[in-house]
PDB file of C-alpha atoms in Angstrom:
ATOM      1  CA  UNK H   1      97.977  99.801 107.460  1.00  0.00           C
ATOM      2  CA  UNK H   2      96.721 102.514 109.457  1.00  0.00           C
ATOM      3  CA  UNK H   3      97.058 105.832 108.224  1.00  0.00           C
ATOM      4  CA  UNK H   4      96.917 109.198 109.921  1.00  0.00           C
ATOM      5  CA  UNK H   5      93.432 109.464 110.340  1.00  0.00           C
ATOM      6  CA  UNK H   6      93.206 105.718 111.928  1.00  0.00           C
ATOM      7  CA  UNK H   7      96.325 106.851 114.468  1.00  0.00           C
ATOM      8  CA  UNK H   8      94.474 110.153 115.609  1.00  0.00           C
ATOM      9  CA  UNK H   9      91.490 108.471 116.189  1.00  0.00           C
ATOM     10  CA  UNK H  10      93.426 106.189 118.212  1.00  0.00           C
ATOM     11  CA  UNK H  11      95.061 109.647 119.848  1.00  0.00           C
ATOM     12  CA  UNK H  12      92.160 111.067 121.055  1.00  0.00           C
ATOM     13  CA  UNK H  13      90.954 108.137 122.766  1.00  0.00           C
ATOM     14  CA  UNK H  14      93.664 107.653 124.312  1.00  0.00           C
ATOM     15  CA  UNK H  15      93.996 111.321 125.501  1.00  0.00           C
ATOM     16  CA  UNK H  16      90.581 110.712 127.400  1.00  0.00           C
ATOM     17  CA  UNK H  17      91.090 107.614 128.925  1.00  0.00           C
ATOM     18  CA  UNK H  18      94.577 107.357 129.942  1.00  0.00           C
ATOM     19  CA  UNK H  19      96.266 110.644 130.192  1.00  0.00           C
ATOM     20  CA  UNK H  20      96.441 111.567 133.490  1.00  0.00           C
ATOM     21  CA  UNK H  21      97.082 107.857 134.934  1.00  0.00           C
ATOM     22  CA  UNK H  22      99.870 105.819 135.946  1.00  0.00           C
ATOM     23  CA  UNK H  23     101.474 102.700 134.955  1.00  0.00           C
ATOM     24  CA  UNK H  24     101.123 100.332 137.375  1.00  0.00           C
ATOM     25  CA  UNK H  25     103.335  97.598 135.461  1.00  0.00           C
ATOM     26  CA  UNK H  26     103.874  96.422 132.230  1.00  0.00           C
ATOM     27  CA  UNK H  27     104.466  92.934 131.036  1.00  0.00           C
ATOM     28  CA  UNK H  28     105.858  91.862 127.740  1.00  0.00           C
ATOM     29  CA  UNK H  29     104.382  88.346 127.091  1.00  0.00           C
ATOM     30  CA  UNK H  30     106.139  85.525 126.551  1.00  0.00           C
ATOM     31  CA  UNK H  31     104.279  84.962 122.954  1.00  0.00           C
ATOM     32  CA  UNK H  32     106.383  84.219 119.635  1.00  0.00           C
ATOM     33  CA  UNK H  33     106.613  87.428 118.373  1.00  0.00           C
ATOM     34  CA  UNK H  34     106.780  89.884 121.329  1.00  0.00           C
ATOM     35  CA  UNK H  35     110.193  90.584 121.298  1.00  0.00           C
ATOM     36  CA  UNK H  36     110.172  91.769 117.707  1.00  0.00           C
ATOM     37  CA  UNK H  37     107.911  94.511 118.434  1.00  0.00           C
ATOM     38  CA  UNK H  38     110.232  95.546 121.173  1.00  0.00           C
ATOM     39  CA  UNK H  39     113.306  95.144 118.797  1.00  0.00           C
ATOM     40  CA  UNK H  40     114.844  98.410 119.614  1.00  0.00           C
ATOM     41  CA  UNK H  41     115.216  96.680 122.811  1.00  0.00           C
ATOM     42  CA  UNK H  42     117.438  93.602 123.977  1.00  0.00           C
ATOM     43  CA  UNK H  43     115.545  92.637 126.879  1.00  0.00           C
ATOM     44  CA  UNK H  44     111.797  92.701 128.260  1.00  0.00           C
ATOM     45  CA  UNK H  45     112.941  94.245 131.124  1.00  0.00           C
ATOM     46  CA  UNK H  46     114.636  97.329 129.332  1.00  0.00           C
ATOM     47  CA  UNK H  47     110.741  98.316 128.154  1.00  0.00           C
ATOM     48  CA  UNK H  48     109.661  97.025 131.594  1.00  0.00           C
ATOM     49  CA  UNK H  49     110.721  98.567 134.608  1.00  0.00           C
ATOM     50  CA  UNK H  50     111.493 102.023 133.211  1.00  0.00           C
ATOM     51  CA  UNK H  51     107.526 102.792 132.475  1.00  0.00           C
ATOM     52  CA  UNK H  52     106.506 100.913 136.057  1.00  0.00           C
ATOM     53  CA  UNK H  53     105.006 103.552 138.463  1.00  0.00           C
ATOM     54  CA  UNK H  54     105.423 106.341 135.312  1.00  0.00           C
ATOM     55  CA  UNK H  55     102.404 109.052 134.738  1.00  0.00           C
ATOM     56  CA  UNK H  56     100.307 109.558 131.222  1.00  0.00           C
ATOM     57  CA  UNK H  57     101.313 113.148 130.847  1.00  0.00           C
ATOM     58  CA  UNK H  58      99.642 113.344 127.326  1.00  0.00           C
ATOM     59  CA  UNK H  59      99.404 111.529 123.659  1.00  0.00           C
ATOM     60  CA  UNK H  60     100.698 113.313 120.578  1.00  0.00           C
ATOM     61  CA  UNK H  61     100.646 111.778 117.360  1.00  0.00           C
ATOM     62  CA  UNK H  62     103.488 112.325 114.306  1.00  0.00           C
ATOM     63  CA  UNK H  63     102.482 110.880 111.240  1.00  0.00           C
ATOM     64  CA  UNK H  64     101.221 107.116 112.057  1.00  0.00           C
ATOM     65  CA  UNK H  65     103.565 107.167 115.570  1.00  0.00           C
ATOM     66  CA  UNK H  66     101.510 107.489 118.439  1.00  0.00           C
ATOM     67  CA  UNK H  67     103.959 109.238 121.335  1.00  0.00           C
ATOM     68  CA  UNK H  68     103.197 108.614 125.012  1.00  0.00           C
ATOM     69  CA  UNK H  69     104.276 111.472 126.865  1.00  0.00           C
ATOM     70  CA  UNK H  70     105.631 110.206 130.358  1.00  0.00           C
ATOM     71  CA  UNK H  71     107.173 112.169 133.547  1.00  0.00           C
ATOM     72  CA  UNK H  72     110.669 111.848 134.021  1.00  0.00           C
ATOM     73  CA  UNK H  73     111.371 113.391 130.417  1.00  0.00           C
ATOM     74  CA  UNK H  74     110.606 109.757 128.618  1.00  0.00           C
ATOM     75  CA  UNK H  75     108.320 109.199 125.753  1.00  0.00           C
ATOM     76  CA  UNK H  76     106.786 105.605 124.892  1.00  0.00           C
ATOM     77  CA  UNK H  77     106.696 105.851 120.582  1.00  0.00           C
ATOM     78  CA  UNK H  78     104.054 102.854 119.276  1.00  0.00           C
ATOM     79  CA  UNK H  79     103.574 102.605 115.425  1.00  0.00           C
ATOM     80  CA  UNK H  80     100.812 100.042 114.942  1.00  0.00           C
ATOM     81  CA  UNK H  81     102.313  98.456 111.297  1.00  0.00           C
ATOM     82  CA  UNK H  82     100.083  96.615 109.488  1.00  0.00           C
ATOM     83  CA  UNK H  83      97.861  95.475 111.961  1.00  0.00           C
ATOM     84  CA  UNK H  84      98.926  96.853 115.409  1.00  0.00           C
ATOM     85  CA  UNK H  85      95.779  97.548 118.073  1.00  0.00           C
ATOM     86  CA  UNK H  86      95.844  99.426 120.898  1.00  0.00           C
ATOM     87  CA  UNK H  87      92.588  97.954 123.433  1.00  0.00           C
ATOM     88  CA  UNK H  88      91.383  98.908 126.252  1.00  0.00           C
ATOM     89  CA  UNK H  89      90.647  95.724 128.019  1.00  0.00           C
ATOM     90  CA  UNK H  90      89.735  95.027 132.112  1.00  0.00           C
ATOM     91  CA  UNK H  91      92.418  93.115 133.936  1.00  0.00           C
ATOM     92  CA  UNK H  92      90.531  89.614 134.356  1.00  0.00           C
ATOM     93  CA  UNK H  93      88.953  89.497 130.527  1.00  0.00           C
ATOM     94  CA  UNK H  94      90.730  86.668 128.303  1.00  0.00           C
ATOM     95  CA  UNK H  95      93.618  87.357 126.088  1.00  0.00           C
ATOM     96  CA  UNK H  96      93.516  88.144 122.363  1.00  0.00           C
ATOM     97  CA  UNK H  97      95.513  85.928 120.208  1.00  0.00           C
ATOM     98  CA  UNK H  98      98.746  88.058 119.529  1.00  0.00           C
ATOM     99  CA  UNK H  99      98.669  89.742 122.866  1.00  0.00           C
ATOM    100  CA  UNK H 100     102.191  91.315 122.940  1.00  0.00           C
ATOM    101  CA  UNK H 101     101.989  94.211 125.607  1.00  0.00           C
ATOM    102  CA  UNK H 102     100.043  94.557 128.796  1.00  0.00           C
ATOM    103  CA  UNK H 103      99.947  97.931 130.423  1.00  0.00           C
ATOM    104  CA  UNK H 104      98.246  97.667 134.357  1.00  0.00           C
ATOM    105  CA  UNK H 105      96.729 100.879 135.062  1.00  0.00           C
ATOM    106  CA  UNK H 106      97.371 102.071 138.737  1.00  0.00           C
ATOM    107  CA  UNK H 107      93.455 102.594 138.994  1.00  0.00           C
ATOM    108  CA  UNK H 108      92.470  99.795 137.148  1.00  0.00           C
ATOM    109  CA  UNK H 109      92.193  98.555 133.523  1.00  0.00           C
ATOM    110  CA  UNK H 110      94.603  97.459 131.042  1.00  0.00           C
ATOM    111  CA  UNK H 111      95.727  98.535 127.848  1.00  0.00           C
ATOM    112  CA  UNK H 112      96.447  96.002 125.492  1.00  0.00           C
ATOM    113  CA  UNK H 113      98.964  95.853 122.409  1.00  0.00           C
ATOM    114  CA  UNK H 114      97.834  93.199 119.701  1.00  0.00           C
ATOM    115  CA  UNK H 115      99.953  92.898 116.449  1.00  0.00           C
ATOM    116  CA  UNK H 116      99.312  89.345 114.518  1.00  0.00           C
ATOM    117  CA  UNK H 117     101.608  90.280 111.736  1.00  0.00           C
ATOM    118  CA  UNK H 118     104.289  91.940 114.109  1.00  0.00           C
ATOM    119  CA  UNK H 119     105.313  94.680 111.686  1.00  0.00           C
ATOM    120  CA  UNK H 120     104.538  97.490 114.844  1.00  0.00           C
ATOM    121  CA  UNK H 121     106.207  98.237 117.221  1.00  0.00           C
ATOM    122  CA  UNK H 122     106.902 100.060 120.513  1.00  0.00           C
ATOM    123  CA  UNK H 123     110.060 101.403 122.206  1.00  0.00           C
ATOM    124  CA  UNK H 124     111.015 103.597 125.318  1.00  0.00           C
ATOM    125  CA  UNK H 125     113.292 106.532 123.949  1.00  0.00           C
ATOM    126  CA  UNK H 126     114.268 109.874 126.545  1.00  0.00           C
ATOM    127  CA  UNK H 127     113.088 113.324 124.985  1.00  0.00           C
ATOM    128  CA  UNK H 128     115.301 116.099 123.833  1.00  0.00           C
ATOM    129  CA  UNK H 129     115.502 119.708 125.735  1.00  0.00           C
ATOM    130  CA  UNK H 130     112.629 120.804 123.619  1.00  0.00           C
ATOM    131  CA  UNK H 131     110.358 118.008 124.194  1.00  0.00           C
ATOM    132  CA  UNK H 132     111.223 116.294 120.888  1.00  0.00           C
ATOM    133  CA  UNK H 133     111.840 112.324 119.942  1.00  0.00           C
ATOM    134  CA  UNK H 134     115.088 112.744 118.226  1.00  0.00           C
ATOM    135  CA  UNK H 135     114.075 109.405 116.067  1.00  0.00           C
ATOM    136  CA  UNK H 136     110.934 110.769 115.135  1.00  0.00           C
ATOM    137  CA  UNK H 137     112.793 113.955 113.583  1.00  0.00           C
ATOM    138  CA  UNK H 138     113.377 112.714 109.891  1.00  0.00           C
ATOM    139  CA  UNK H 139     109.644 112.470 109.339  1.00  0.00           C
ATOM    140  CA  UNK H 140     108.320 115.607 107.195  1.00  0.00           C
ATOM    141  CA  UNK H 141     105.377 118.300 108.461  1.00  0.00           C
ATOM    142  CA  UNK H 142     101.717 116.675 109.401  1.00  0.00           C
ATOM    143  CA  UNK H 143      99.088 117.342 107.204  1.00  0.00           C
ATOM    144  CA  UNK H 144      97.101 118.759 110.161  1.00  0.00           C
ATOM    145  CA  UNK H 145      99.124 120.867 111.743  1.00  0.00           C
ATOM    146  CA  UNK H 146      99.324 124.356 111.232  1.00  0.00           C
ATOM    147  CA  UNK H 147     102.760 125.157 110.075  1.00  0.00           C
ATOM    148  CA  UNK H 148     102.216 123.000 106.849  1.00  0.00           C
ATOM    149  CA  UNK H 149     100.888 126.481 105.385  1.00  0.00           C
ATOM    150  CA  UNK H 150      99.863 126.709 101.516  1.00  0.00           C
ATOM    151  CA  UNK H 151     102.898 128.716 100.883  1.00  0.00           C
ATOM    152  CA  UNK H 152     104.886 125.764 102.036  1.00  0.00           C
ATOM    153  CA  UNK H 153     103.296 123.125 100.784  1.00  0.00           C
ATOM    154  CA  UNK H 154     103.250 124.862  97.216  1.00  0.00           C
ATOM    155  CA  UNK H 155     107.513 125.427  97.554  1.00  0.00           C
ATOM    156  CA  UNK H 156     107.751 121.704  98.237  1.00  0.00           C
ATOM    157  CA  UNK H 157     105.807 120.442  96.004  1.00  0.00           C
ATOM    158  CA  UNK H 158     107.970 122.712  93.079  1.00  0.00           C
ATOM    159  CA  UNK H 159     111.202 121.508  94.678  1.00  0.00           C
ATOM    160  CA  UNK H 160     110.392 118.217  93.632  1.00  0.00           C
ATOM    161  CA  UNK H 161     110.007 115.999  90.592  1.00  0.00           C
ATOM    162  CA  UNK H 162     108.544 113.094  91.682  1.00  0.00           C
ATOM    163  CA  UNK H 163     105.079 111.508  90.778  1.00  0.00           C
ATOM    164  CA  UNK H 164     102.237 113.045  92.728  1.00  0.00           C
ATOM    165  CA  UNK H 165     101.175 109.467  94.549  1.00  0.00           C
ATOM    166  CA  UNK H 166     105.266 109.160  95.336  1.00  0.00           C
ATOM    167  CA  UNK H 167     105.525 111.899  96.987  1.00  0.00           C
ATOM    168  CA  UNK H 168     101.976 112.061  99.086  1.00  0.00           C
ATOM    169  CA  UNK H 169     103.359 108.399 100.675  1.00  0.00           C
ATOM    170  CA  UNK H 170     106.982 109.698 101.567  1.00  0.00           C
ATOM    171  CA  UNK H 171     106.992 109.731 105.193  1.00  0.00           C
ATOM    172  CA  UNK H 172     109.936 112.742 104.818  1.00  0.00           C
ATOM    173  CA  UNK H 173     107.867 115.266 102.860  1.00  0.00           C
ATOM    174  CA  UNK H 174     104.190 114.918 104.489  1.00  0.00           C
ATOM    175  CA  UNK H 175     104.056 112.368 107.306  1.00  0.00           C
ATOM    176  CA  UNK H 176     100.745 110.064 107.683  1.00  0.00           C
ATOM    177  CA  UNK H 177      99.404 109.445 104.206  1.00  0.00           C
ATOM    178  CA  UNK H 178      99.851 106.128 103.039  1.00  0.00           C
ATOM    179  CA  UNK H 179      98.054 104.156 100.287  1.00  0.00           C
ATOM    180  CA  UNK H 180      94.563 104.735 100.944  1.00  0.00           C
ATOM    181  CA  UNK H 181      94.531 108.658 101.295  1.00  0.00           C
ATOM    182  CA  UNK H 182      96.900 109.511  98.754  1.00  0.00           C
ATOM    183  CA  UNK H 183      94.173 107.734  96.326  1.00  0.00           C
ATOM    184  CA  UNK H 184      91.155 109.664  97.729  1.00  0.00           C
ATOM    185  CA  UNK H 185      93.320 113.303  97.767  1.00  0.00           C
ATOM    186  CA  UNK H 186      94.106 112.829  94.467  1.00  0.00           C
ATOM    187  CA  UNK H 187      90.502 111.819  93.132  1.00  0.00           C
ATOM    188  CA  UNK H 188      89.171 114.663  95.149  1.00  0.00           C
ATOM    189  CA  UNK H 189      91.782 117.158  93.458  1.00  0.00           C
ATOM    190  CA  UNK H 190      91.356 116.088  90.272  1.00  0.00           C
ATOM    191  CA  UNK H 191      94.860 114.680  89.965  1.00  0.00           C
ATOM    192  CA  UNK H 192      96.331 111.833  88.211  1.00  0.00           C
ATOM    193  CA  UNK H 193      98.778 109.320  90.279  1.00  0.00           C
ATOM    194  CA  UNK H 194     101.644 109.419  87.956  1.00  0.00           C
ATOM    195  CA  UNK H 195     101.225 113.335  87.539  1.00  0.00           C
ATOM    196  CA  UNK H 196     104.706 115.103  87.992  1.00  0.00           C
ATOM    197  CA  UNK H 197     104.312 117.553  91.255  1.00  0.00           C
ATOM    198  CA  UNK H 198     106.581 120.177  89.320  1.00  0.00           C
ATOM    199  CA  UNK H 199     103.952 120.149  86.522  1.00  0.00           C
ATOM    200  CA  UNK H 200     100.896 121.766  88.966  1.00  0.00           C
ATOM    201  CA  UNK H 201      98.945 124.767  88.580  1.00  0.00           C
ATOM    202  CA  UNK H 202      98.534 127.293  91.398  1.00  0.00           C
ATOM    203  CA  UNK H 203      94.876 126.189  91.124  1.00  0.00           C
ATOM    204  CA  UNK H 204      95.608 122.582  91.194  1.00  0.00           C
ATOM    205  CA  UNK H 205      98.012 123.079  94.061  1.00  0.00           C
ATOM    206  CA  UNK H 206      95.204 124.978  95.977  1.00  0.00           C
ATOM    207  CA  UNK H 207      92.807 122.216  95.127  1.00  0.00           C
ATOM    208  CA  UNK H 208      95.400 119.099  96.349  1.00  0.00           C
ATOM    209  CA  UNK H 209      96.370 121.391  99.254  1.00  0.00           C
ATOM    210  CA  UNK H 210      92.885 121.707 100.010  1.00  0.00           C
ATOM    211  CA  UNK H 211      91.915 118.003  99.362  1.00  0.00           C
ATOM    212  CA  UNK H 212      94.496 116.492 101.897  1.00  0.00           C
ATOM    213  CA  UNK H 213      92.666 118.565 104.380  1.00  0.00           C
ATOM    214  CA  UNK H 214      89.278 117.683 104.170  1.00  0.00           C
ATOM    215  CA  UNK H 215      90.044 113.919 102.957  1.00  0.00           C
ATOM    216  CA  UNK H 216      91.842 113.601 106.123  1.00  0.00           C
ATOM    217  CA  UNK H 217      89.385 115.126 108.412  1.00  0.00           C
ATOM    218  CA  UNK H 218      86.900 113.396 107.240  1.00  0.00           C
ATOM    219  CA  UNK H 219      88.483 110.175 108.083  1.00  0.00           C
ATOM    220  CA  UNK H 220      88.885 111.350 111.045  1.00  0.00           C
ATOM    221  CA  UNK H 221      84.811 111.760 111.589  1.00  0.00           C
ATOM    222  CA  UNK H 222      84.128 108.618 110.592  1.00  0.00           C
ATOM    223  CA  UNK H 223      86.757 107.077 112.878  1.00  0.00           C
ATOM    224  CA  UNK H 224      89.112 105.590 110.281  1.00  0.00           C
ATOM    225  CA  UNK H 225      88.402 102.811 108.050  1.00  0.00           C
ATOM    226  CA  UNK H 226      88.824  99.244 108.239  1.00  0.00           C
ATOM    227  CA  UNK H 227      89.415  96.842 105.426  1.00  0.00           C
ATOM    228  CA  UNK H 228      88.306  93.979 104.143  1.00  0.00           C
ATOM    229  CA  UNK H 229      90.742  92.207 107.217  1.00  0.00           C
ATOM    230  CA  UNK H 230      89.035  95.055 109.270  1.00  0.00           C
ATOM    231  CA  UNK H 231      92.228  94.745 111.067  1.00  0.00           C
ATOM    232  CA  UNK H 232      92.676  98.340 112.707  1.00  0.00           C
ATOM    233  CA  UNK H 233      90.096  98.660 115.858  1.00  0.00           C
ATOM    234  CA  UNK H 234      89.872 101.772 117.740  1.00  0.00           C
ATOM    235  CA  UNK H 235      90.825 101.926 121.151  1.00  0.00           C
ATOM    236  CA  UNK H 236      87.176 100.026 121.950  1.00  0.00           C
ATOM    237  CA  UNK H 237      87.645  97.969 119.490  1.00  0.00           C
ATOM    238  CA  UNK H 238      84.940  99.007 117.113  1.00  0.00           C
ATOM    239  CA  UNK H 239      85.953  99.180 113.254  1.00  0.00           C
ATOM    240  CA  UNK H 240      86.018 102.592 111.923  1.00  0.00           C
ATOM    241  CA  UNK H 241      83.006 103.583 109.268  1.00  0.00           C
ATOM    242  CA  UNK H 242      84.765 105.462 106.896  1.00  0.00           C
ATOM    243  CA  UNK H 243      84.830 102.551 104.059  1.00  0.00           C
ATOM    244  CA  UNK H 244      81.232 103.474 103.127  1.00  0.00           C
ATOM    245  CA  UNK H 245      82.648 107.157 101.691  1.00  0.00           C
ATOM    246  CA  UNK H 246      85.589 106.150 100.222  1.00  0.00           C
ATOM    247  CA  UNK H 247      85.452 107.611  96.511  1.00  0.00           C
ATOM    248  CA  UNK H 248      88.372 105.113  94.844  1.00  0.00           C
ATOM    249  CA  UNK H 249      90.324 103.400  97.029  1.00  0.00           C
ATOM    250  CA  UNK H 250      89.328  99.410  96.361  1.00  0.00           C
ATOM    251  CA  UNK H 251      86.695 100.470  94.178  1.00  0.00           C
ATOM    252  CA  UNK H 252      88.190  98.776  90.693  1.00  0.00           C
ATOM    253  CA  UNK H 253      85.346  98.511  87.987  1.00  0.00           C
ATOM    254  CA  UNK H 254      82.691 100.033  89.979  1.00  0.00           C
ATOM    255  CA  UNK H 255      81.868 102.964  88.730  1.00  0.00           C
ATOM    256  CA  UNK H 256      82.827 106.707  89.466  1.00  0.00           C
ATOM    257  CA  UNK H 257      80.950 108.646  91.424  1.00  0.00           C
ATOM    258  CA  UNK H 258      81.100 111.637  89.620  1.00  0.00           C
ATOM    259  CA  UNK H 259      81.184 110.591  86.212  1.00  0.00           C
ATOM    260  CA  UNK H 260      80.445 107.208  85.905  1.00  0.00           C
ATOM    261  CA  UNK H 261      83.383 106.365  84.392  1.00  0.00           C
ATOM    262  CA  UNK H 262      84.687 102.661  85.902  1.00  0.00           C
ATOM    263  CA  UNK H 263      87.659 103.101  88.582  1.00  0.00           C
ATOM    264  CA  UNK H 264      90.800 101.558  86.785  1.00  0.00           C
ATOM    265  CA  UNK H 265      93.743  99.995  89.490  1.00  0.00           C
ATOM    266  CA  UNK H 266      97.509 100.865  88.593  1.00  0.00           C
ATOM    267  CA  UNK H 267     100.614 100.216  90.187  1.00  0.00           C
ATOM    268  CA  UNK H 268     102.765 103.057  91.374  1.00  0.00           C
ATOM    269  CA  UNK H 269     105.420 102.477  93.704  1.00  0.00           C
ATOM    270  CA  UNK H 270     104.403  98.956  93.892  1.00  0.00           C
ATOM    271  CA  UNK H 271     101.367  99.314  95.344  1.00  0.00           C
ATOM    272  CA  UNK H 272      98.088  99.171  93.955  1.00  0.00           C
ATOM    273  CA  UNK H 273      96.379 102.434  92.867  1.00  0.00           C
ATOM    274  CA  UNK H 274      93.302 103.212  92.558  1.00  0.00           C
ATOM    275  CA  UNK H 275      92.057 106.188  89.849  1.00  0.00           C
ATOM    276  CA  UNK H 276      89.170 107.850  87.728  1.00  0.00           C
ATOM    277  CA  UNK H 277      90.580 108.070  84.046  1.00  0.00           C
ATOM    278  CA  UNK H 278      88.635 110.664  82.786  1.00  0.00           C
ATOM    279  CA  UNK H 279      88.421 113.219  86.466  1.00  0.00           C
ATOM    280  CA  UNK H 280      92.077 112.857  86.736  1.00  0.00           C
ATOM    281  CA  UNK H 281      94.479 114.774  84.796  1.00  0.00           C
TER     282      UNK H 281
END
């Protein structure tokens, strides 16, 4: 799935090639699964003819939603699942299989939404008097942002007593880390999975505090990774080349980098996890 640093590669893109233009039309496709990514939505024309003729005011991203920041107070939310792509494509080039979404630019081109699994989705919501999406609100602070300050970080981490990997992945306390990252924060903290986040340190808050930042940025430089399905794309459609630097994450056996130690695999909130036994306390 993509994870933060996957969506605000995605972001940035898109702020340079499509903020600023209009939507010419949009067309959700007749294919099998369209109307499932729509599914906040009873009919293709409910998506349809609201965004025709609207303006690309800007792109934020919260957590893994990408928000599409339209005139006429609307906002276009797209979470790409487990295999969502966003492409830019040229009006007359073929069709991907799993084509859901076509968006005609005014001035030419076409941005494409491509989901084989279907587990995305998109849907057309009106923003709140301070420029909020009111179902975007439950999701906790972003990792990036400024206002996740130590301080706060630190009180919600002792408010808590849930495992450490738990509590990286839910979307309501930090929003944007999923399986991959929480692995790779932890091994570069020095933190076991099942660790209890009531149990930390001021140190070893500092150091996790510190390790979601530059984990996450450095992603973000090496434009997200891809997996073995290399499913996630960038906006060009190039895989991202952060897989090279990952430290754990689908490393089991091999050994660690540090210590040489071999990377064990766990399960923690069903889901594979991925850990040094000897750097991790």
């Amino acid at each position: 799935m993509p994870e933060l640093p996957e969506v605000e590669v995605i972001r940035r893109d898109l702020e340079k090639e499509v903020v600023g233009r209009s939507i010419r039309s949009v067309e959700v496709r007749n294919t099998k699964n369209a109307m499932r990514v729509i599914r906040r939505h009873r009919r293709r024309r409910d998506l349809e003819d609201p965004l025709a003729g609207t303006t690309v005011m800007a792109v934020d991203r919260r957590g893994k939603y990408l928000v599409f920041h339209l005139d006429a107070d609307l906002a276009l939310v797209v979470h790409l699942g487990m295999s969502g792509q966003l492409l830019q494509s040229e009006p007359d080039a073929g069709y991907e299989n799993h084509t859901h979404v076509v968006f005609d630019l005014a001035d030419g081109g076409q941005l494409r939404y491509v989901d084989p699994r279907t587990f995305g989705e998109m849907f057309l919501t009106t923003k709140g008097e301070d420029g909020e999406v009111k179902e975007l609100r439950r999701l906790g602070l972003d990792p990036l942002e400024n206002q996740l300050t130590w301080q706060h970080f630190s009180k919600f981490l002792s408010d808590h007593k849930m495992k450490l990997k738990s509590l990286l992945m839910d979307q309501r306390f930090v929003a944007g880390i999923g399986n991959i990252y929480s692995d790779e924060i932890l091994y570069l903290a020095g933190l076991h999975p099942s660790r209890g986040c009531d149990t930390l340190s001021d140190t070893q808050v500092r150091r996790l505090y510190r390790a979601m930042q530059e984990v996450l940025q450095e992603a973000i430089r090496h434009r997200g990774t891809s997996a073995d399905d290399e499913q996630y794309r960038d906006l060009y459609g190039a895989a991202g080349d952060h897989r090279g630097f990952l430290q754990v994450y689908q490393r089991e056996g091999q050994p660690c980098r540090r210590c040489r130690t071999p990377i064990q695999r766990g399960r923690w909130s069903n889901r594979s996890t991925y850990f040094c036994p000897k750097c991790q306390v």
